[in-house]
Coordinates of C-alpha atoms in Angstrom, one line a residue:
M96 CA 18.8 -6.1 22.3
T97 CA 19.6 -2.4 22.1
R98 CA 17.1 0.1 23.4
T99 CA 16.8 3.8 22.8
T100 CA 17.2 5.9 25.9
V101 CA 14.0 7.8 26.4
P102 CA 13.8 11.2 28.0
D103 CA 11.5 11.7 31.0
R104 CA 9.7 14.6 29.3
P105 CA 9.0 15.5 25.7
V106 CA 12.0 17.0 24.0
S107 CA 10.6 18.4 20.8
S108 CA 7.7 20.6 19.8
V109 CA 6.0 21.0 16.5
P110 CA 4.4 24.3 15.8
G111 CA 0.9 24.4 14.3
S112 CA -1.6 26.8 13.0
A113 CA -5.3 27.5 13.2
E114 CA -5.7 26.4 9.6
D115 CA -4.7 22.8 10.3
A116 CA -7.8 21.0 9.4
G117 CA -9.0 17.8 11.2
T118 CA -7.5 18.5 14.6
D119 CA -8.7 20.7 17.5
A120 CA -7.6 24.2 16.8
T121 CA -6.3 24.8 20.3
V122 CA -4.1 21.8 19.9
M123 CA -2.2 23.1 16.9
N124 CA -1.9 26.5 18.5
G125 CA 0.1 25.0 21.4
G126 CA -3.0 24.1 23.4
P127 CA -3.0 21.7 26.3
S128 CA -4.1 18.6 24.4
V129 CA -4.9 17.0 21.0
E130 CA -8.2 15.3 20.7
L131 CA -8.5 13.0 17.7
R132 CA -12.0 12.7 16.1
R133 CA -13.6 9.5 14.9
N134 CA -14.0 9.0 11.2
R135 CA -17.7 9.2 10.3
G136 CA -17.3 7.1 7.2
A137 CA -18.4 3.9 9.0
R138 CA -21.5 5.5 10.4
A139 CA -22.5 6.7 6.9
L140 CA -22.0 3.3 5.4
A141 CA -24.0 1.7 8.2
L142 CA -26.9 4.1 7.5
V143 CA -26.8 3.4 3.8
C144 CA -27.1 -0.4 4.5
V145 CA -30.1 0.1 6.8
L146 CA -31.9 2.5 4.5
G147 CA -31.2 0.2 1.5
G148 CA -32.5 -2.8 3.3
V149 CA -35.7 -0.9 4.4
L150 CA -36.4 0.2 0.8
L151 CA -36.1 -3.3 -0.4
L152 CA -38.6 -4.4 2.2
V153 CA -41.0 -1.6 1.4
Y154 CA -41.1 -2.0 -2.3
P155 CA -41.8 -5.7 -3.1
S156 CA -41.1 -7.2 -6.5
N157 CA -40.6 -10.6 -8.2
G158 CA -38.3 -12.9 -6.4
A159 CA -39.7 -11.7 -3.1
L160 CA -38.0 -14.4 -0.9
L161 CA -34.5 -13.7 -2.1
R162 CA -35.1 -10.0 -2.0
T163 CA -36.4 -10.2 1.6
I164 CA -33.3 -12.2 2.7
I165 CA -31.0 -9.7 1.2
A166 CA -32.9 -6.8 2.7
V167 CA -32.9 -8.3 6.2
G168 CA -29.2 -9.1 5.9
A169 CA -28.4 -5.5 4.9
V170 CA -30.5 -4.1 7.8
A171 CA -28.8 -6.4 10.3
L172 CA -25.4 -5.7 9.0
G173 CA -26.0 -2.0 9.0
C174 CA -27.4 -2.0 12.6
L175 CA -24.4 -3.9 13.9
A176 CA -22.0 -1.4 12.2
L177 CA -24.1 1.5 13.4
V178 CA -23.9 0.2 17.0
S179 CA -20.2 -0.1 16.7
A180 CA -19.8 3.4 15.2
L181 CA -21.9 4.9 18.0
R182 CA -19.8 3.4 20.8
P183 CA -17.9 6.0 23.0
F184 CA -14.6 6.9 21.5
R185 CA -11.8 9.1 22.8
F186 CA -8.1 9.4 21.9
R187 CA -6.5 12.4 23.6
I188 CA -2.8 13.2 23.6
D189 CA -1.4 15.7 26.1
A190 CA 1.6 16.4 28.2
E191 CA 0.6 13.8 30.8
G192 CA 0.1 10.9 28.4
L193 CA -2.8 9.3 26.5
S194 CA -6.4 9.1 27.3
I195 CA -8.1 6.3 25.4
R196 CA -11.7 5.1 25.4
R197 CA -12.5 2.5 22.8
P198 CA -13.7 -1.1 22.7
G199 CA -11.2 -3.2 24.7
L200 CA -9.3 -0.3 26.2
R201 CA -10.5 2.4 28.5
R202 CA -7.6 3.9 30.3
E203 CA -5.4 6.9 31.1
I204 CA -1.9 5.9 30.1
P205 CA 0.8 8.2 31.6
W206 CA 4.0 8.7 29.6
A207 CA 5.9 6.9 32.4
E208 CA 4.2 3.7 31.4
V209 CA 5.2 4.0 27.7
D210 CA 8.5 2.6 26.5
A211 CA 7.8 3.3 22.8
L212 CA 5.2 4.5 20.4
V213 CA 5.5 3.5 16.8
L214 CA 3.5 4.8 13.8
D215 CA 3.8 1.8 11.4
D216 CA 2.5 1.0 8.0
P217 CA 1.6 -2.7 7.7
P218 CA 2.9 -4.7 4.8
R219 CA 0.9 -4.4 1.6
R220 CA -1.7 -7.0 0.7
D221 CA -2.2 -7.9 -2.9
G222 CA -0.4 -4.8 -3.9
Y223 CA -2.6 -2.4 -1.9
S224 CA -1.4 -0.4 1.1
A225 CA -3.1 -0.8 4.5
P226 CA -3.8 2.3 6.7
P227 CA -1.1 3.1 9.2
R228 CA -1.4 1.9 12.8
L229 CA -0.2 3.2 16.1
L230 CA 1.6 0.7 18.3
L231 CA 2.5 1.1 22.0
V232 CA 5.2 -0.8 23.8
P233 CA 4.7 -0.6 27.6
V234 CA 7.5 -0.4 30.0
P235 CA 8.4 -3.7 31.6
G236 CA 6.0 -4.7 34.3
V237 CA 3.1 -2.6 33.0
T238 CA 0.1 -4.6 31.5
L239 CA -2.4 -2.6 29.5
E240 CA -4.2 -5.4 27.6
P241 CA -3.3 -8.6 25.8
V242 CA -0.5 -8.3 23.3
T243 CA -1.9 -7.7 19.8
A244 CA 1.2 -6.8 17.9
R245 CA 5.0 -6.7 17.9
H246 CA 7.4 -3.8 17.5
P247 CA 8.2 -3.9 13.8
L248 CA 12.0 -3.6 14.3
D249 CA 12.9 -5.4 17.5
G250 CA 9.9 -7.7 18.1
R251 CA 9.0 -6.4 21.5
P252 CA 5.4 -7.1 22.6
A253 CA 3.1 -4.2 21.7
I254 CA -0.5 -3.1 21.7
E255 CA -2.3 -1.8 18.6
L256 CA -3.8 1.4 20.0
L257 CA -5.3 2.8 16.8
V258 CA -5.7 2.3 13.1
L259 CA -5.5 5.7 11.5
D260 CA -8.5 5.2 9.2
Q261 CA -10.6 5.3 12.3
V262 CA -9.9 9.0 12.8
R263 CA -10.3 12.1 10.6
E264 CA -6.8 13.4 11.2
Q265 CA -4.1 12.7 8.6
P266 CA -1.1 10.6 9.6
E267 CA 1.1 13.7 9.4
Q268 CA -1.1 15.5 12.0
V269 CA -1.1 12.5 14.4
S270 CA 2.7 12.2 14.0
A271 CA 3.1 15.9 14.8
A272 CA 1.0 15.7 17.9
L273 CA 2.9 12.6 19.2
T274 CA 6.2 14.2 18.4
R275 CA 5.2 17.2 20.4
Y276 CA 4.0 15.4 23.5
A277 CA 5.7 12.0 23.5
G278 CA 9.1 13.3 22.5
G279 CA 11.8 10.6 22.2
R280 CA 9.3 7.8 22.9
F281 CA 7.7 8.3 19.5
V282 CA 9.0 7.1 16.2
D283 CA 7.3 7.7 12.9
L284 CA 8.6 4.5 11.3
A285 CA 6.5 4.9 8.2
A286 CA 8.1 8.2 7.4
L287 CA 11.6 6.9 8.2
R288 CA 11.1 4.0 5.7
R289 CA 10.0 6.4 3.0
A290 CA 13.0 8.7 3.7
A291 CA 15.4 5.7 3.6
F292 CA 14.0 4.2 0.4
A293 CA 10.9 5.4 -1.3
T294 CA 9.2 2.7 -3.3
P295 CA 7.0 3.6 -6.3
D296 CA 3.6 1.9 -6.9
L297 CA 4.6 -1.1 -8.9
P298 CA 2.3 -1.8 -11.9
V299 CA 0.3 -5.1 -11.6
G300 CA -0.3 -7.4 -14.6
L301 CA -0.5 -11.0 -15.7
R302 CA 2.4 -13.3 -15.1
G303 CA 4.3 -11.0 -12.8
Y304 CA 6.4 -11.5 -9.7
R305 CA 4.4 -12.7 -6.6
M306 CA 3.4 -9.5 -4.8
D307 CA 3.7 -10.7 -1.3
R308 CA 7.3 -11.9 -1.9
V309 CA 8.4 -8.6 -3.5
D310 CA 6.7 -6.5 -0.7
Q311 CA 8.5 -8.7 1.9
M312 CA 11.9 -8.0 0.4
I313 CA 11.3 -4.3 0.0
R314 CA 10.2 -4.1 3.6
R315 CA 13.2 -6.1 4.7
G316 CA 15.6 -3.7 3.0
Q317 CA 13.8 -0.6 4.3
D318 CA 13.9 -1.8 7.8
A319 CA 17.6 -2.6 7.5
L320 CA 18.3 0.9 6.2
V321 CA 16.3 2.4 9.1
S322 CA 18.0 0.2 11.7
G323 CA 21.4 1.9 11.4
D324 CA 23.1 -1.4 11.9
A325 CA 25.8 -2.4 9.3
Q326 CA 25.4 -6.2 9.9
T327 CA 21.6 -5.9 9.5
R328 CA 22.0 -4.1 6.2
Q329 CA 24.6 -6.6 5.0
A330 CA 22.3 -9.5 5.8
A331 CA 19.3 -7.9 4.1
R332 CA 21.4 -7.1 1.0
G333 CA 22.6 -10.7 0.8
E334 CA 19.1 -12.1 1.2
I335 CA 17.7 -9.9 -1.6
E336 CA 20.6 -10.8 -3.9
R337 CA 20.2 -14.5 -3.2
V338 CA 16.4 -14.5 -3.9
C339 CA 16.9 -12.5 -7.1
A340 CA 19.7 -14.8 -8.3
A341 CA 17.5 -17.8 -7.7
G342 CA 14.6 -16.2 -9.5
L343 CA 11.6 -14.6 -8.0
P344 CA 8.4 -16.6 -7.9
V345 CA 5.9 -15.7 -10.7
A346 CA 2.1 -15.6 -10.1
Q347 CA -0.8 -15.4 -12.5
R348 CA -1.3 -11.8 -11.3
G349 CA 1.7 -10.0 -10.0
Y350 CA 4.1 -7.0 -10.2
S351 CA 5.7 -6.1 -13.5
T352 CA 9.0 -7.9 -13.7
L353 CA 10.9 -5.1 -15.4
Q354 CA 10.0 -2.4 -12.9
T355 CA 10.4 -4.7 -10.0
D356 CA 13.9 -5.7 -11.0
T357 CA 14.8 -2.0 -11.3
V358 CA 13.4 -1.2 -7.8
L359 CA 15.2 -4.2 -6.2
D360 CA 18.5 -3.2 -7.9
A361 CA 18.1 0.3 -6.5
L362 CA 17.4 -1.1 -3.0
V363 CA 20.5 -3.4 -3.1
A364 CA 22.6 -0.3 -4.2
A365 CA 21.2 1.7 -1.3
L366 CA 22.2 -1.0 1.1
A367 CA 25.6 -1.2 -0.4
D368 CA 26.1 2.6 -0.3
Q369 CA 25.3 2.6 3.4
Q370 CA 27.9 -0.1 4.0
S371 CA 30.5 1.9 2.1
T372 CA 29.7 4.9 4.3
D373 CA 30.1 2.8 7.4
R374 CA 33.6 1.6 6.3
E375 CA 34.7 5.2 5.5
T376 CA 33.4 6.4 8.9
A377 CA 35.3 3.6 10.7
T378 CA 38.6 4.5 9.1

């Protein structure tokens, strides 16, 4: 397995401005650290559940038993969510490393303990995109917490540090901060995939291609393009061509067949173009 050589210190910087919303202003002006701020959406939703349940209890009506059960359930669910939202949270990025305080992980992580940081977008589910997540691969011999993920490209054990819908900063802002401080350790894999092969939002309808199978093939092709390995691209191209030739599975609700065929044809062509470039470079 090939690994990327990582510099001892960050090698790149990303300039910022005071107008960058959602991140500490001192950070984007070249300050000493970046402090990500927790998203308040969960807290607001929890308060709505509690207040809604209380109102149901205060104003009785017909069907009082069922209404009471629903109200108590809403209050209990809201209280649990509120307790979780009020737990201490810290995610700081600076020249020394990461300072994290969240359920399951409270630790200062120096860059010397980080082999790789990957900003990854999980596979779609039922046609919907999941929020990006930040994965950390520790250097061999360093144990931070039980393995919760794998490196998307090479399968190395990793830890899910953060799901980006937990913070108010946009993925681009988080990526800029990590590029600035983590240097060559950090890879914005989500951006690399989009640059290698940008996929449109496929329309969903009745009697379409099974969404999970299509998403799996598109991800396979994107990762092959990002890998920079000719054999990997050739294998991905062959797999996609075989599946398409055999006929994609059809579901009651799935991706439009016409648009999906067009996208997969373009992906196969992109993989073939890369292989042609490799041969020209070799000669």
